[in-house]
Short mmCIF file of C-alpha atoms in Angstrom, two decimals:
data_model
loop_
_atom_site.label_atom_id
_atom_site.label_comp_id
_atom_site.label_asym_id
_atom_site.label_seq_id
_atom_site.Cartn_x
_atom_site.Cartn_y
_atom_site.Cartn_z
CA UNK A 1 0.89 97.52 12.36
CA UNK A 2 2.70 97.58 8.87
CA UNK A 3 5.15 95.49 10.02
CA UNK A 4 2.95 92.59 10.64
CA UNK A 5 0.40 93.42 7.87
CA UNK A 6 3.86 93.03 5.56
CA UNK A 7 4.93 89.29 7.43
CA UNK A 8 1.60 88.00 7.55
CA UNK A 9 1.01 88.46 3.98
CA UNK A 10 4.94 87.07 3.02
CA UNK A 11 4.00 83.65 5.07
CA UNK A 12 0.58 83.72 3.00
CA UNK A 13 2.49 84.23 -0.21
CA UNK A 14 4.79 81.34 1.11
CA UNK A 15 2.34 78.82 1.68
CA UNK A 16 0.68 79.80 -2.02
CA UNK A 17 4.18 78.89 -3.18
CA UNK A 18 4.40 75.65 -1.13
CA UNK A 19 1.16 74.29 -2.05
CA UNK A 20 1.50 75.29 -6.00
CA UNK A 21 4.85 73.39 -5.58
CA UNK A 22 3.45 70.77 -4.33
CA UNK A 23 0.42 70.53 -7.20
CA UNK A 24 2.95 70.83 -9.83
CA UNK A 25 4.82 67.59 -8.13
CA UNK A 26 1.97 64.91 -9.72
CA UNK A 27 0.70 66.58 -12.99
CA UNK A 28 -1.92 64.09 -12.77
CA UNK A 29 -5.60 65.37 -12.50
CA UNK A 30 -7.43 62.98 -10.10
CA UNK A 31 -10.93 62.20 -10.88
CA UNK A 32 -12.18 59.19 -7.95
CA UNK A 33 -10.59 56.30 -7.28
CA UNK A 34 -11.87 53.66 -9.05
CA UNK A 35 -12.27 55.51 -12.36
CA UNK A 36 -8.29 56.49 -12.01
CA UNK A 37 -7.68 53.01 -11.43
CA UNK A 38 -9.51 51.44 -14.36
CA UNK A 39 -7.59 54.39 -16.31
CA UNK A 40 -4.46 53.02 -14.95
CA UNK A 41 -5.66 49.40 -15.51
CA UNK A 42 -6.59 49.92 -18.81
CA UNK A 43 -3.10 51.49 -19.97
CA UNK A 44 -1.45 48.68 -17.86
CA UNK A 45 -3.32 45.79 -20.18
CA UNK A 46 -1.76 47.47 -23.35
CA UNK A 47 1.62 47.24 -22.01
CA UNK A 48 4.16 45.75 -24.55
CA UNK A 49 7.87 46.70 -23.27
CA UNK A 50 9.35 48.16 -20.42
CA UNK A 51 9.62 51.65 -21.13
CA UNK A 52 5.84 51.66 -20.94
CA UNK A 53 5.57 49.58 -18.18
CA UNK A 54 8.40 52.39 -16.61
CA UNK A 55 5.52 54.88 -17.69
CA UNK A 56 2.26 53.45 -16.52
CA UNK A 57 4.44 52.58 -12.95
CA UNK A 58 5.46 56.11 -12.66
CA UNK A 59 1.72 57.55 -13.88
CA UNK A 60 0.28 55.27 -11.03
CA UNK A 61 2.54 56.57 -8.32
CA UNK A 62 2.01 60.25 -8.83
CA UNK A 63 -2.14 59.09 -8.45
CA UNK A 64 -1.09 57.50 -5.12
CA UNK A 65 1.00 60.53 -4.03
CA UNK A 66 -1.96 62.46 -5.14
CA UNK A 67 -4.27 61.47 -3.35
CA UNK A 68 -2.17 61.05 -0.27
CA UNK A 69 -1.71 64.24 -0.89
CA UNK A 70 -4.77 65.60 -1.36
CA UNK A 71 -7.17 63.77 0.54
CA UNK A 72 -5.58 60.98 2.92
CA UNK A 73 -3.58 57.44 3.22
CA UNK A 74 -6.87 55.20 3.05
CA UNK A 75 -7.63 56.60 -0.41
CA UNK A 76 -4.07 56.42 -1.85
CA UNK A 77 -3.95 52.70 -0.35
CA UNK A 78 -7.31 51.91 -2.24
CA UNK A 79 -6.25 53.12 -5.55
CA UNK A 80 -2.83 51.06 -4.91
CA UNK A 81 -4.82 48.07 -3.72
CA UNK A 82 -7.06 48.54 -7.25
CA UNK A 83 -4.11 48.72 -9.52
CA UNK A 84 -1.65 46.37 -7.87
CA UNK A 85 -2.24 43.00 -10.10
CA UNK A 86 -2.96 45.09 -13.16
CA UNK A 87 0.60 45.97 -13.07
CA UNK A 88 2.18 43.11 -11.54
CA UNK A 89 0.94 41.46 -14.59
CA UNK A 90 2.16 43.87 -16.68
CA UNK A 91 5.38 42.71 -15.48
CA UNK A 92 4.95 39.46 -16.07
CA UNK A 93 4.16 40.33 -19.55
CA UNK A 94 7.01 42.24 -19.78
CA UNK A 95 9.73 39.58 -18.64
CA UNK A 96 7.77 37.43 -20.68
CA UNK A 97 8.21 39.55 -24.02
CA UNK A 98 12.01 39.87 -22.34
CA UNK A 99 12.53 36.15 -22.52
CA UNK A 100 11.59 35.71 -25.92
CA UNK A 101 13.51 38.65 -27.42
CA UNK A 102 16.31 37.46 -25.89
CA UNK A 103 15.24 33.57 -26.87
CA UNK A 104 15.09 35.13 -30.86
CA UNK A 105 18.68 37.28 -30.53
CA UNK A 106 20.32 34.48 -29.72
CA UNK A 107 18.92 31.78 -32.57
CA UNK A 108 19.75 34.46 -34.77
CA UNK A 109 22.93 34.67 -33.44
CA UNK A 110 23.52 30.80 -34.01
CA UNK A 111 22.70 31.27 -37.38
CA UNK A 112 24.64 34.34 -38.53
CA UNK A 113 27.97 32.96 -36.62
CA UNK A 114 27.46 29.28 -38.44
CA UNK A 115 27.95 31.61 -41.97
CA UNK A 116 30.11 33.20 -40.53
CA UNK A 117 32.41 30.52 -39.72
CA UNK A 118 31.85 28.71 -43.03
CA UNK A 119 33.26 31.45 -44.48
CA UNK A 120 36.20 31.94 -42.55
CA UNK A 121 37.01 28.24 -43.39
CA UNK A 122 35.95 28.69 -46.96
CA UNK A 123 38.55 31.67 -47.07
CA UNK A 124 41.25 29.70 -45.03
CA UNK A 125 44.88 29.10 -46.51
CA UNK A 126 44.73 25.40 -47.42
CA UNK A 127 48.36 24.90 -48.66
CA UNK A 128 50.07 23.02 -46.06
CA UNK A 129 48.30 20.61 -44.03
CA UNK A 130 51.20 20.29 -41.84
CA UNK A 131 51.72 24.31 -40.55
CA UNK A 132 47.22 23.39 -39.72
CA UNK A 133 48.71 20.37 -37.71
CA UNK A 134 51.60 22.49 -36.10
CA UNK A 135 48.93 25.14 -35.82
CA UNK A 136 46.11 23.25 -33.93
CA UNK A 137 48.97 21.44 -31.67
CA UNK A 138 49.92 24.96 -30.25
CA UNK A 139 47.06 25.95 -29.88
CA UNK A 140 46.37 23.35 -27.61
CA UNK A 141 49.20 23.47 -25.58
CA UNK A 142 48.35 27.01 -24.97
CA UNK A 143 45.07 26.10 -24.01
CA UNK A 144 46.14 23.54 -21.87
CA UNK A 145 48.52 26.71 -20.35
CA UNK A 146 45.94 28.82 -20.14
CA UNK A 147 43.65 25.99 -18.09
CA UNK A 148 46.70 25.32 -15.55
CA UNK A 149 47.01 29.31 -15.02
CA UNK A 150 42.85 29.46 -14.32
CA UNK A 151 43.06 26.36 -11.66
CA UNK A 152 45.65 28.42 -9.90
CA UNK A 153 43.69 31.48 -10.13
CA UNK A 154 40.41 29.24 -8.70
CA UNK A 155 42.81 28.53 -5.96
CA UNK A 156 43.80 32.13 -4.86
CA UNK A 157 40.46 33.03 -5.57
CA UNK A 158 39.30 30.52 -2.73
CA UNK A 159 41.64 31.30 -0.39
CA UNK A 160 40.98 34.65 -0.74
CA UNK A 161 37.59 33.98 -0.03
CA UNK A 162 38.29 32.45 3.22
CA UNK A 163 40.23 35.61 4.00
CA UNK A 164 37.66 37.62 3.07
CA UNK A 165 34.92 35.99 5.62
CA UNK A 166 37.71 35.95 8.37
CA UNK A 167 38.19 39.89 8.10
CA UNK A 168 34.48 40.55 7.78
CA UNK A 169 34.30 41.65 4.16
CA UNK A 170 36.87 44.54 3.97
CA UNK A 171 35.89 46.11 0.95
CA UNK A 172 39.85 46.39 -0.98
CA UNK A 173 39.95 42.07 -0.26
CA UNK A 174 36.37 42.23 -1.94
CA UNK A 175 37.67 44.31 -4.94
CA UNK A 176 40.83 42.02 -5.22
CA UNK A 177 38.64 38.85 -5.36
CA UNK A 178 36.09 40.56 -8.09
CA UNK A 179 39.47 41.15 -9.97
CA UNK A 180 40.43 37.46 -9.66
CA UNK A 181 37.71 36.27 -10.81
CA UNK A 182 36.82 38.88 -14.30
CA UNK A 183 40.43 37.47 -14.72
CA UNK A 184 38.92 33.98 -14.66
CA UNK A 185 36.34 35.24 -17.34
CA UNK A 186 39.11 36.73 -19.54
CA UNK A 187 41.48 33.34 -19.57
CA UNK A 188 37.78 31.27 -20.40
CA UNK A 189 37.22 33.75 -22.95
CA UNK A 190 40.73 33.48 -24.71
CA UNK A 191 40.00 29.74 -24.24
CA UNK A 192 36.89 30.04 -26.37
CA UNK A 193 38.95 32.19 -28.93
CA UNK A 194 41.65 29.90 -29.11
CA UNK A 195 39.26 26.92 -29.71
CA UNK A 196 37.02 28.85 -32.11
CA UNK A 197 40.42 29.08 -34.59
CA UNK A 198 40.91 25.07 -34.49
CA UNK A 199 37.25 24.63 -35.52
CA UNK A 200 37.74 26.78 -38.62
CA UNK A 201 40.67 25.30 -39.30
CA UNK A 202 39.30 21.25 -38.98
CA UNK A 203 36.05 23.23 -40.64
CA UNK A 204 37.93 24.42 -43.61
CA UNK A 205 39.22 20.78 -44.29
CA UNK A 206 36.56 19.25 -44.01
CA UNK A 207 34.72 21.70 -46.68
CA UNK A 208 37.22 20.56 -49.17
CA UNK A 209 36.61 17.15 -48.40
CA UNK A 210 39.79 16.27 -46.39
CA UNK A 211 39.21 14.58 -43.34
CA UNK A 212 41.52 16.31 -40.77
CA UNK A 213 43.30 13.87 -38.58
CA UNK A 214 41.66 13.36 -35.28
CA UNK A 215 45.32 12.92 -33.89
CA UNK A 216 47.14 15.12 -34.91
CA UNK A 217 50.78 13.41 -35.62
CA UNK A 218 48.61 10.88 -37.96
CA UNK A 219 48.74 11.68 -41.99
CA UNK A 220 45.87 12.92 -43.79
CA UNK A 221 43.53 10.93 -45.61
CA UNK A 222 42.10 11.96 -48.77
CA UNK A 223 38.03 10.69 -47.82
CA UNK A 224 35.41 12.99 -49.38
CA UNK A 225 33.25 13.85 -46.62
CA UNK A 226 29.77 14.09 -48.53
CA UNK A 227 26.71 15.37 -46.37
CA UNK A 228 23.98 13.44 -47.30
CA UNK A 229 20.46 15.32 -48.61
CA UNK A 230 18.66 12.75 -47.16
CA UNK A 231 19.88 12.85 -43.71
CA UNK A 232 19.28 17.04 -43.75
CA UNK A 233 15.52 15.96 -45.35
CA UNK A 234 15.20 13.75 -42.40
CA UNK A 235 15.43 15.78 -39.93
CA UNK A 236 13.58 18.43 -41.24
CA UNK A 237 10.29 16.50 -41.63
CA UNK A 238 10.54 15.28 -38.01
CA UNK A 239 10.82 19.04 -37.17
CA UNK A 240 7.76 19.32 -39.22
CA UNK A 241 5.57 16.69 -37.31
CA UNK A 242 6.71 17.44 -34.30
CA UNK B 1 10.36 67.62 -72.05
CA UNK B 2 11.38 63.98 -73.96
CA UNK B 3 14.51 64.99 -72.63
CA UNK B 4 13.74 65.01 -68.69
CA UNK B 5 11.09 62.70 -69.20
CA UNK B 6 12.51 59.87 -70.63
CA UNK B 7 15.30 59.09 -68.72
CA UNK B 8 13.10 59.52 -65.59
CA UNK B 9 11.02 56.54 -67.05
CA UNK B 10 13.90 54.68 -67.30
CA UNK B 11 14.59 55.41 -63.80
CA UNK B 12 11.39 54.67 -62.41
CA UNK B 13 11.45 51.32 -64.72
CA UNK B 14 14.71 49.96 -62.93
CA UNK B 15 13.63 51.01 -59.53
CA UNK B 16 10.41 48.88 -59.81
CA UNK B 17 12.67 46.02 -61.10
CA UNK B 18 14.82 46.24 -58.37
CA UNK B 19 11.80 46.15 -56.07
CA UNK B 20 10.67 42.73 -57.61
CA UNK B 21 13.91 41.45 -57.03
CA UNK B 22 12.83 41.66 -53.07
CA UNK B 23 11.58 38.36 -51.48
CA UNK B 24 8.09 38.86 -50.57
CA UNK B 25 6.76 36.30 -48.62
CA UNK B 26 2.99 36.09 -47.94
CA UNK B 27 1.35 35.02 -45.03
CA UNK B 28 -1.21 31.93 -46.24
CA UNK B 29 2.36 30.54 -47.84
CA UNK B 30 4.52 31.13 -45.24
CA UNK B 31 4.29 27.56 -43.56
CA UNK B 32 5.32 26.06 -46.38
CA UNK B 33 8.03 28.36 -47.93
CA UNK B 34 9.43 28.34 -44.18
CA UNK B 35 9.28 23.96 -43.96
CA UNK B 36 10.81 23.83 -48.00
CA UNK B 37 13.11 27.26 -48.15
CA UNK B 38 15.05 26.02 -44.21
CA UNK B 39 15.81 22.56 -45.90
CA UNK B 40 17.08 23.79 -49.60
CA UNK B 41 19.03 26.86 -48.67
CA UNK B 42 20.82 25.23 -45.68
CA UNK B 43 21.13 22.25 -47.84
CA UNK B 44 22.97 24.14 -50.35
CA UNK B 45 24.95 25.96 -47.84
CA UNK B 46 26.40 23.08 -46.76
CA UNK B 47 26.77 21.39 -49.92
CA UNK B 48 28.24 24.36 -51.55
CA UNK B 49 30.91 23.07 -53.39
CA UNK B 50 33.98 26.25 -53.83
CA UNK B 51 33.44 29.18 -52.32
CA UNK B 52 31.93 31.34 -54.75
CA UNK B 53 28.58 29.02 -54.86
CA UNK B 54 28.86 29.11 -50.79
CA UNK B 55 28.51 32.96 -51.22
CA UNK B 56 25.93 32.56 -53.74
CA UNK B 57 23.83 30.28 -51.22
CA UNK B 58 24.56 32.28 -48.37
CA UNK B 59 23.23 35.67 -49.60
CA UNK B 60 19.93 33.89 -50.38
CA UNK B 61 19.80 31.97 -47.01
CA UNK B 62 20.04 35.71 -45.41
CA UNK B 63 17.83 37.23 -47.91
CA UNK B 64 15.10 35.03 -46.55
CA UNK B 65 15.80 34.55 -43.01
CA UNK B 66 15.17 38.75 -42.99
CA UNK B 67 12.15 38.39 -45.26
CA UNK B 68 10.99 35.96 -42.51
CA UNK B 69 12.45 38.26 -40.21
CA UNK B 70 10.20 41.30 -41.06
CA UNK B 71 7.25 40.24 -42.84
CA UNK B 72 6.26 36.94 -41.13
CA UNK B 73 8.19 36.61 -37.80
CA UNK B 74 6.69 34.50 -35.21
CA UNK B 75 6.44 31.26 -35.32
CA UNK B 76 7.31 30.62 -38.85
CA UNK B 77 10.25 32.86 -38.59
CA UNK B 78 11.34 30.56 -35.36
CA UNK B 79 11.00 27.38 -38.06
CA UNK B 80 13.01 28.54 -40.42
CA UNK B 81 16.05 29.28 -38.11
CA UNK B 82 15.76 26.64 -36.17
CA UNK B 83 15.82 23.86 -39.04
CA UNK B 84 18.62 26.19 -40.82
CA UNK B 85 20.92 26.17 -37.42
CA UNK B 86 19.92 22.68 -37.31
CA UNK B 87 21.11 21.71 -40.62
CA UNK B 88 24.04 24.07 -40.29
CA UNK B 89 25.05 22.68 -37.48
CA UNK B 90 25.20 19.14 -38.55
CA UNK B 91 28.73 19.98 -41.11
#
């Protein structure tokens, strides 16, 4: 009689346990439907970046699983149906705010990198045109090196490809194409490096006024490049009107 | 006490100097500082004629783009850097 005085009361202790586990699960206390909703709705039309968005989401889901939990699917559906656009245009908001960080960083990025080219050409060795000449010359051979070596890469890359659909996608042909190509991306990249030096260098010349020879085996000519006021003006008072 | 005191007052003297020295930019002017400020500091970026007046021109150009930056932002802040990169961008 012990005995099963002693189990009975261990499962009742166990299914305490169980259900306290499964309160403390969503912390959320639920209230009715539609007044958890508008709660929800409400927090979801102050949203202003995605870590709350990431909050309200996760807030709304532990109502759902709350009420699933706690009373039954047709509830939990009805507080999903209720809060469904509030959030989805929360989203919206959210990529929208996205966008135009992302549309700011990288106008202020134009600007800080134009100053910070004009001074790399303002602090640019200017005492022999000629090494520049030899200088820019190399550096476009090498490019041109460097643009060879990436077509031959595209190549293997493609065939590679064709390999890969043929076999299926085996994962290590998968892994040797991704290589390929992030190789790709690394010769473009030195490309744009490469390039990035001859504009500071024609940049530097033409800050001092020397116009830098378009080819390069020509001599210099000694032409002061002046930047006219009124062109800047110009365009700045279209800007304006538009 | 003239002792502490004094030199404290000095202190607080340069400190509020300094502070002037900040760009403030308010918000019923910031239209027009943003159309005149683009054109004349990217102007004299450009136009900077050895490099000591380029730095010169440059630390005001940034000066104002954060001024923009943090008190004004928006659209007017979007004028500004657009007309500077635009102006920059023309050398």
């Amino acid at each position: 009689m012990k005995r099963k005085i002693v189990t009975i009361l261990a499962y009742t202790l166990l299914v305490v346990v169980v259900l306290l586990m499964s309160q403390c699960e969503h912390s959320v206390t639920l209230t009715t439907v539609k007044r958890d909703a508008r709660h929800i709705i409400e927090l979801a039309e102050r949203i202003e970046s995605e870590e709350e968005l990431k909050h309200v989401e996760k807030l709304a889901r532990q109502y759902e699983i709350g009420y699933q939990r706690m009373y039954n699917g047709a509830k939990a559906l009805e507080f999903k149906r209720l809060t469904n656009e509030a959030l989805r245009n929360a989203g919206e908001v959210c990529n929208q705010i996205h966008a135009e960080n992302e549309r700011i960083a990288a106008m202020r990025n134009t600007f800080h990198s134009s100053l910070e080219d004009l001074d790399a050409a303002w602090g640019h060795d200017m005492s022999s045109l000629e090494s520049d000449i030899a200088a820019i010359e190399q550096n476009n051979e090498q490019i041109g090196k460097i643009e060879a070596d990436i077509e031959s890469v595209k190549r293997e890359s493609e065939k590679l490809y064709d390999l890969i659909i043929e076999k299926s996608y085996p994962e290590d042909l998968l892994n040797e194409h991704s290589k390929l190509n992030n190789k790709i991306v690394e010769m473009e990249a030195e490309i744009g490096k490469i390039e990035h030096q001859n504009h500071i260098i024609r940049l530097a010349y033409k800050l001092h006024g020397v116009e830098f020879p378009v080819n390069e085996s020509e001599e210099p000519t000694e032409e002061v490049v002046e930047v006219s006021t009124e062109e800047v003006v110009e365009v700045s008072t279209e800007e304006v009107t538009e | 006490m003239k002792r502490f005191f004094m030199p404290l007052g000095a202190l607080c003297l340069l400190c509020s100097c300094a502070k002037e020295s900040k760009i403030v930019i308010k918000e019923e002017e910031a239209i027009a500082i943003s159309s005149e400020k683009s054109v004349e500091l990217a102007t004299k970026v450009i136009q900077a004629k050895s490099y000591e007046e380029f730095k010169a021109a440059r630390q005001e150009i940034e000066a104002y783009e954060e001024a923009f930056r943090t008190q004004i932002g928006g659209e007017d802040y979007d004028y500004f850097v657009e007309t500077c990169n635009e102006i920059l961008g023309q050398i």
